[in-house]
CSV table of C-alpha atoms in Angstrom, one decimal:
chain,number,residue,atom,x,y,z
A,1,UNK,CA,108.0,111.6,141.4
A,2,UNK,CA,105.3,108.7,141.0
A,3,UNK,CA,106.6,105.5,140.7
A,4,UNK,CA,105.1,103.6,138.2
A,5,UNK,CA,105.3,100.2,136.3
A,6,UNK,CA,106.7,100.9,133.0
A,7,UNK,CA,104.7,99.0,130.3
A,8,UNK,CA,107.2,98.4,126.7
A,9,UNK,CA,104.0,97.1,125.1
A,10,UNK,CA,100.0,97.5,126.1
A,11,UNK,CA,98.1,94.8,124.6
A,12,UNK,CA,95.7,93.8,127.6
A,13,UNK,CA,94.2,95.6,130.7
A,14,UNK,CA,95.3,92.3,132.6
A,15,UNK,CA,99.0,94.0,132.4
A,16,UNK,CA,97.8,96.1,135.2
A,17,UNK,CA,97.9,95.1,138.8
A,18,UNK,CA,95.6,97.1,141.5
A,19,UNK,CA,98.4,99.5,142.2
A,20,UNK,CA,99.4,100.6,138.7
A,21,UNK,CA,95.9,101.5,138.6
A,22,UNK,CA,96.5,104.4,141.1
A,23,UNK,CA,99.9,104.9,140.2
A,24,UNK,CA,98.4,105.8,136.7
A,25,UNK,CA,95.4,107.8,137.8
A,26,UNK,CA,97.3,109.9,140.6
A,27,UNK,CA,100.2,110.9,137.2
A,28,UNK,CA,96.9,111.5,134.8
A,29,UNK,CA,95.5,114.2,137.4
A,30,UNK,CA,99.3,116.5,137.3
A,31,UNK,CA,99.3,115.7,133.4
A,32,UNK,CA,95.8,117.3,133.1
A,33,UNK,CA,96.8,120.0,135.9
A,34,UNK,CA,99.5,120.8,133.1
A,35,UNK,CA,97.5,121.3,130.2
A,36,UNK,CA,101.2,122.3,127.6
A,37,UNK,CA,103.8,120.0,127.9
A,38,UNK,CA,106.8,119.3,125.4
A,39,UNK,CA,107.9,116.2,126.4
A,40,UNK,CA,107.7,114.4,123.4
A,41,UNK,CA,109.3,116.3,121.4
A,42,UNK,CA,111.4,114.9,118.1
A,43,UNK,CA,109.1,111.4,119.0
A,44,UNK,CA,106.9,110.2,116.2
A,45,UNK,CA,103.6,107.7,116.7
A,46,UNK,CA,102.7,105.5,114.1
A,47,UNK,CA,98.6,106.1,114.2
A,48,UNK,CA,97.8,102.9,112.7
A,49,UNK,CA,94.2,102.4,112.0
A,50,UNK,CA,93.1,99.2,110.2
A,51,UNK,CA,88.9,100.1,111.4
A,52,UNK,CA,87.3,103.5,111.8
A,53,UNK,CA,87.4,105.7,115.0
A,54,UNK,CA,86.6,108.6,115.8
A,55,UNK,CA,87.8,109.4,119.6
A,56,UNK,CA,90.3,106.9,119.9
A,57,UNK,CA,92.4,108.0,116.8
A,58,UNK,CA,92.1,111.5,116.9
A,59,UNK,CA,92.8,111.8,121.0
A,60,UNK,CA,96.2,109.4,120.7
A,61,UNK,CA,96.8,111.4,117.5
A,62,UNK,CA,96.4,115.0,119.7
A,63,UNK,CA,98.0,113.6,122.6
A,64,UNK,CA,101.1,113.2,120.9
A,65,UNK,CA,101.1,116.5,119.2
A,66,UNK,CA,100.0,118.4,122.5
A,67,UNK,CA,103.2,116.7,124.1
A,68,UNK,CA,105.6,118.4,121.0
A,69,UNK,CA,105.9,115.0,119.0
A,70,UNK,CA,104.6,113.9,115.3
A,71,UNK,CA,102.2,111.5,114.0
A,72,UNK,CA,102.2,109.8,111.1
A,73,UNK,CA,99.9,106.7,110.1
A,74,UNK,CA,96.7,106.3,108.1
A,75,UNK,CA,93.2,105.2,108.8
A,76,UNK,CA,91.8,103.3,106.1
A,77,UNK,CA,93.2,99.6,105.8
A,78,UNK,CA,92.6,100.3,101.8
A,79,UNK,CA,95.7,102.5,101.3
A,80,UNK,CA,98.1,100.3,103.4
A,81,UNK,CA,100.0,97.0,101.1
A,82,UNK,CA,98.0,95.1,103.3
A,83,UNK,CA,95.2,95.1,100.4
A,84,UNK,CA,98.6,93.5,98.1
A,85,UNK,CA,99.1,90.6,100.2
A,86,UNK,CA,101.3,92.1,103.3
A,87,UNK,CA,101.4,90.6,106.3
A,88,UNK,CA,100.2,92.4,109.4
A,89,UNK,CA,103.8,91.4,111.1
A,90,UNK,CA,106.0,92.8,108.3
A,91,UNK,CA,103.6,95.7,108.3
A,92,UNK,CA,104.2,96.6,111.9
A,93,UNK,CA,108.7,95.5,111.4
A,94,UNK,CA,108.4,98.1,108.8
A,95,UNK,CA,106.6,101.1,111.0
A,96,UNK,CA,108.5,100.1,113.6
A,97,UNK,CA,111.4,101.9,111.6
A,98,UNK,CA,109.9,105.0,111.4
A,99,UNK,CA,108.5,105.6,114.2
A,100,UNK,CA,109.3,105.6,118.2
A,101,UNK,CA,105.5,104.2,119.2
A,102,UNK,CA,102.7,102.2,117.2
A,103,UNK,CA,98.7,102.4,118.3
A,104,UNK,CA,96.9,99.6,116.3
A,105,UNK,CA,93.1,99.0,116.0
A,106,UNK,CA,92.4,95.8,113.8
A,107,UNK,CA,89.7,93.9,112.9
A,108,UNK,CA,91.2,90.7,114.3
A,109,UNK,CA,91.3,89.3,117.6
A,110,UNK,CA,94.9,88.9,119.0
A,111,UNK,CA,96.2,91.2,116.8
A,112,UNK,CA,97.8,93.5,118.8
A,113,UNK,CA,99.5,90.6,120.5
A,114,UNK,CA,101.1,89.7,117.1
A,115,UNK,CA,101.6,92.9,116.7
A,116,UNK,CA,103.7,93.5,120.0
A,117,UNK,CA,105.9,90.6,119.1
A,118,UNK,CA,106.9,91.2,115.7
A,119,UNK,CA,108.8,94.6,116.9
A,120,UNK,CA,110.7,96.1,119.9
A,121,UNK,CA,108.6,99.5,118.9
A,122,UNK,CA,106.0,100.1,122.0
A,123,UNK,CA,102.7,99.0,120.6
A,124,UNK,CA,99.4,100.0,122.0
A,125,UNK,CA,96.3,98.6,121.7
A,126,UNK,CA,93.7,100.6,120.7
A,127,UNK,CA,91.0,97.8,120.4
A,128,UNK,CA,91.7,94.4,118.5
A,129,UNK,CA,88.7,92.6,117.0
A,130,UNK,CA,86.6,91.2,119.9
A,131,UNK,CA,89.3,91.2,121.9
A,132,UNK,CA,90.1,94.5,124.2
A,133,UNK,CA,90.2,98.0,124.7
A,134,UNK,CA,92.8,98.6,127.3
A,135,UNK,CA,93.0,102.2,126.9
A,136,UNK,CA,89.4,103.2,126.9
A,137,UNK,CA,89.1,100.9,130.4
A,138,UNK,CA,92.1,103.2,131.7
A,139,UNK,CA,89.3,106.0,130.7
A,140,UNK,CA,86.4,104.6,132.2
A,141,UNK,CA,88.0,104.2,135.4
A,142,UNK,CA,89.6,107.3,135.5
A,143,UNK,CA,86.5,108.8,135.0
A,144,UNK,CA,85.2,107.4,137.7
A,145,UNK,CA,88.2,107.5,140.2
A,146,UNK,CA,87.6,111.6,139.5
A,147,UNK,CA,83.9,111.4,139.9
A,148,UNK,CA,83.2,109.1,142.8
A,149,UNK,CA,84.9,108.8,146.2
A,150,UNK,CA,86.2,105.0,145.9
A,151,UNK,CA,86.4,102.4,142.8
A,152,UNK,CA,85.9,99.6,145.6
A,153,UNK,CA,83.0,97.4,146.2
A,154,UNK,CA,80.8,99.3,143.6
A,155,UNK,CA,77.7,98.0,142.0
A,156,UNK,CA,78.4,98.2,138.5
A,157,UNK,CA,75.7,97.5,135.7
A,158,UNK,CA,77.3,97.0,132.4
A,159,UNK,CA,74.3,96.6,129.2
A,160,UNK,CA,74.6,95.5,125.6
A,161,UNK,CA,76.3,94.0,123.2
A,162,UNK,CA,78.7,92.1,125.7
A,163,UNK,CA,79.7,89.2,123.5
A,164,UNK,CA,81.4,91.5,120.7
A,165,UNK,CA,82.1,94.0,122.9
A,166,UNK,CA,85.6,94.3,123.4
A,167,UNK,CA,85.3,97.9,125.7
A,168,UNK,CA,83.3,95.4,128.3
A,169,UNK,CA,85.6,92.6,128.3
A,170,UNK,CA,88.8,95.2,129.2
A,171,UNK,CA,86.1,97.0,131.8
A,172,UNK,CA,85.0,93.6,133.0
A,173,UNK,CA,88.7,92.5,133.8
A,174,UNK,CA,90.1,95.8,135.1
A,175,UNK,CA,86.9,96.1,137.8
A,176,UNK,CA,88.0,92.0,138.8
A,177,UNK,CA,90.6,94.3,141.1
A,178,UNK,CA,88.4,96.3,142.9
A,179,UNK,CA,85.6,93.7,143.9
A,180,UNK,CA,82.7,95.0,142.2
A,181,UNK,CA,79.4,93.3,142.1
A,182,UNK,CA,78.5,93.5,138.0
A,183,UNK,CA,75.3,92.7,136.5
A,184,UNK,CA,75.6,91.9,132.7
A,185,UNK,CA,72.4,92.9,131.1
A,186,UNK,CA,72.4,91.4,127.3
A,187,UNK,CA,70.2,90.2,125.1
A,188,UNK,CA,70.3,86.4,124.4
A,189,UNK,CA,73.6,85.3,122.8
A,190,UNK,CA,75.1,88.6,123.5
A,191,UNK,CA,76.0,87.8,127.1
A,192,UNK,CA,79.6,88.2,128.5
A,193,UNK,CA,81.8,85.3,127.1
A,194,UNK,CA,82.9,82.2,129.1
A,195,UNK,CA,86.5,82.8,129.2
A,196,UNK,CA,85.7,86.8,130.8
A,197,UNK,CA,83.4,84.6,132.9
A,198,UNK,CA,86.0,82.4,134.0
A,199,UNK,CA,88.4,85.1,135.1
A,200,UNK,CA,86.2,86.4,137.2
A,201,UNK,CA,84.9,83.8,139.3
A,202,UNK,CA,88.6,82.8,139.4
A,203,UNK,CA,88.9,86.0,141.2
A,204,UNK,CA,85.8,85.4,143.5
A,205,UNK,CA,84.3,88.2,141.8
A,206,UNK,CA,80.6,87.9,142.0
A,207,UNK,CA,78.5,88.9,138.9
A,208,UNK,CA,75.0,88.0,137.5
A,209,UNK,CA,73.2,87.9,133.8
A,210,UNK,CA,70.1,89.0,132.9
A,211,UNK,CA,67.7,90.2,129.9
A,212,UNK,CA,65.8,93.8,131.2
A,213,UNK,CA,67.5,96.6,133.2
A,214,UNK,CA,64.6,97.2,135.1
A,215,UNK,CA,65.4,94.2,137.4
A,216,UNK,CA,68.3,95.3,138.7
A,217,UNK,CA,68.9,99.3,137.9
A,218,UNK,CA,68.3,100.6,141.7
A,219,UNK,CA,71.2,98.4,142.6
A,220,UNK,CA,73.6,99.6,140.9
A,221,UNK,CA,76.3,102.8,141.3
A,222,UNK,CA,77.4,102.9,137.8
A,223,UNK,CA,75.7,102.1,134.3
A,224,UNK,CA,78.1,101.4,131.6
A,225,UNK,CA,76.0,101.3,128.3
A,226,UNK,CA,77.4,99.9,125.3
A,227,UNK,CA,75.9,99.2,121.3
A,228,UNK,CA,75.0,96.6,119.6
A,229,UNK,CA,78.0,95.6,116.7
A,230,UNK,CA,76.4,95.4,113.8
A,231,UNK,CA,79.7,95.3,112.2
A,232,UNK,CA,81.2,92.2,113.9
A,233,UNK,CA,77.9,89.9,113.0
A,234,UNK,CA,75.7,90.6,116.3
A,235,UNK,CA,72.3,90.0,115.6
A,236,UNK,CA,69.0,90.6,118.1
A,237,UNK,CA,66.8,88.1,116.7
A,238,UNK,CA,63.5,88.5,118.5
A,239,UNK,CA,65.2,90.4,121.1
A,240,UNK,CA,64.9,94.4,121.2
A,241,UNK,CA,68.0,96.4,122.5
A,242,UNK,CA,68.2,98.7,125.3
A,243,UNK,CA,67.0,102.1,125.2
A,244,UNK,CA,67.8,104.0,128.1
A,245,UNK,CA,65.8,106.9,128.7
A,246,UNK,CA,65.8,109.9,131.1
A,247,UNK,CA,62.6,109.1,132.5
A,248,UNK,CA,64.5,105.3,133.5
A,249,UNK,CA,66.8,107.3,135.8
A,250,UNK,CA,64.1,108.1,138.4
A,251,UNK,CA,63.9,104.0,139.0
A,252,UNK,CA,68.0,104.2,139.9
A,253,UNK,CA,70.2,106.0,142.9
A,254,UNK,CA,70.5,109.7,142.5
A,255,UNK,CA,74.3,109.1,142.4
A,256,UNK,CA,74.5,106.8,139.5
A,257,UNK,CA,77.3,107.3,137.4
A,258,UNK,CA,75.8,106.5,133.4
A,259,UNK,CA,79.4,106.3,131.2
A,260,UNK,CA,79.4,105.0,127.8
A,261,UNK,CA,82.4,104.4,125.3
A,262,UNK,CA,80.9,105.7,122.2
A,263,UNK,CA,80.1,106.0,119.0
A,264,UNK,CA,76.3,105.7,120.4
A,265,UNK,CA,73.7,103.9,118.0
A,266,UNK,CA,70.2,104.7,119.0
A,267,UNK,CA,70.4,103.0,123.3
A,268,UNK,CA,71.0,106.4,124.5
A,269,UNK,CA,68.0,109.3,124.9
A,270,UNK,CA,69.6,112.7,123.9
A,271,UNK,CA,67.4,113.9,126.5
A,272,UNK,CA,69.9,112.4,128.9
A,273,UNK,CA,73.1,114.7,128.0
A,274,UNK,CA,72.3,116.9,130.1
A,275,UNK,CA,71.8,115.2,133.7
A,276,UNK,CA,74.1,115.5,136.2
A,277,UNK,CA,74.4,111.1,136.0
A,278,UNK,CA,76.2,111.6,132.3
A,279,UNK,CA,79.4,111.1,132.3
A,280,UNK,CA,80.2,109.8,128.8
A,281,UNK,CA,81.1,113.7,127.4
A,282,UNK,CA,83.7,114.3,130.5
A,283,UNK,CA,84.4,110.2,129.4
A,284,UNK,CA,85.6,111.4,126.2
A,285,UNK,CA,87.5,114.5,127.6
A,286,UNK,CA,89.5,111.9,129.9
A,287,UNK,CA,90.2,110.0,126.7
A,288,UNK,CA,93.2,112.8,125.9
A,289,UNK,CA,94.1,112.9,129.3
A,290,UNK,CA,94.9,109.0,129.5
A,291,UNK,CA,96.5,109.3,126.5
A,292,UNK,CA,99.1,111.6,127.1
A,293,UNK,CA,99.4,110.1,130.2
A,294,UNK,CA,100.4,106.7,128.6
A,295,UNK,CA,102.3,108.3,125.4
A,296,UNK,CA,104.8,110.3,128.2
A,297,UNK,CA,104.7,106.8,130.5
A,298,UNK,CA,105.8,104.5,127.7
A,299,UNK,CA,108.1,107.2,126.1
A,300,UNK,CA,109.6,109.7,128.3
A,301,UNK,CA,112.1,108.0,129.6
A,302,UNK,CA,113.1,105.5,126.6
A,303,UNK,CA,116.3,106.3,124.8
């Protein structure tokens, strides 16, 4: 039996210490082994969605039903009494009754932390403004932990929209355990923020900005390419984005890993899919794996 922390809530990636890392990944290889499970049955999730998704939703939402339980929720903050006035904490007290576990994505920043406190339901965060992604950092690394022979000491380029991206601030954190040299490639006001920053050097973790990938792609052992959010106010000005092509992988080691936390906007070449270095469609196919993983970690053995 693997022992493991038990988390009641996940708000932040910062909950995990280096060993619950393993701990997690070594129960997330027998859960996918298993492929069936009933675990969860008579357990209902609460898929709470107050911004669109795509994989995050609809893995959390087949998790659950893949492990026997329910899910109920909505996706659109339009048809929840939020639009009449009500508060996000008496909105999560009043799920909390009708269901055993709540995943939240919301537009604001902290969210899930309010969230977390207003109920003794499990709450997940499943990305909070500019905040975090916790769960799809527990993807990213598995990914790699299958993939690659060590998560230590890697070299680890991670491009874009780092200011608003809240995927790259969970990654950022969560890689501050295995002392990985990152590069932050953004465009100019897009660059990691101070307090990510901060946490890192507090760590001794080394790290480095710059504007063009070319400068530093041979170094690195993984390439973690992000969008631009349009929809949180980023703006290039005179700066282009990043377009990486498949031709740009002949300047980089044969090995490196390219992952990417989707939906893609334009900084990815189709052409790229298919090379051995792509990782982002076995990325997604993690994303149910972790998932279940967490839903039967946070749930299994709560009364």
């Amino acid at each position: 039996m693997i022992q493991e922390k038990a988390f009641s809530q996940l708000t932040s990636i910062d909950q995990f210490a280096k060993e619950d890392f393993f701990h997690f990944f070594a129960k997330a290889l027998e859960v996918k082994k298993e492929k069936t499970s009933s675990g969860l049955e008579g357990k209902i999730l609460a898929s709470c969605f107050f911004e669109p998704s795509t994989r995050t939703r609809l893995s959390f939402e087949s998790a659950m039903l893949r492990l026997g339980g329910s899910v109920i929720g909505f996706s659109d903050e339009k048809v929840t009494s939020g639009k009449k006035g009500e508060s996000l904490q008496d909105t999560i007290k009043t799920v909390s009754l009708y269901a055993d576990i709540i995943v939240l994505r919301h537009p604001l920043d902290g969210a899930s932390t309010l969230a977390a406190a207003s109920t003794t339901t499990p709450v997940i965060n499943a990305g909070d403004g500019t905040g975090e992604h916790p769960t799809q950092t527990l993807t990213d690394l598995f990914t790699l932990y299958e993939t690659r022979s060590s998560l230590e000491d890697l070299h680890i380029g991670i491009v874009g929209d780092l200011f608003y991206g809240r995927t790259c601030h969970s990654l950022a954190i969560a890689l501050s355990h295995f002392q990985a040299r990152l590069y932050f490639v953004a465009p100019s006001g897009l660059q990691m923020p101070t307090s990510i920053c901060d946490l890192l050097k507090k760590r001794g973790i080394k790290f480095s900005f710059h504007e063009t990938m070319e400068e530093v792609a041979p170094k690195w052992d993984v390439l973690y390419m992000t969008r631009l959010q349009k929809e949180r106010g980023a703006q290039l000005n005179e700066h282009p984005y990043f377009l990486l092509k498949k031709s740009d992988l002949t300047h980089m080691k044969p090995s490196v890993s390219i992952l990417h936390p989707f939906p893609r906007a334009g900084e990815l070449d189709l052409a790229l899919d298919a090379s051995r270095q792509a990782l982002y469609f076995q990325q997604m196919d993690n994303g149910l794996v972790v998932r279940k993983t967490l839903l039967l970690s946070m749930l299994e053995d709560r009364s």
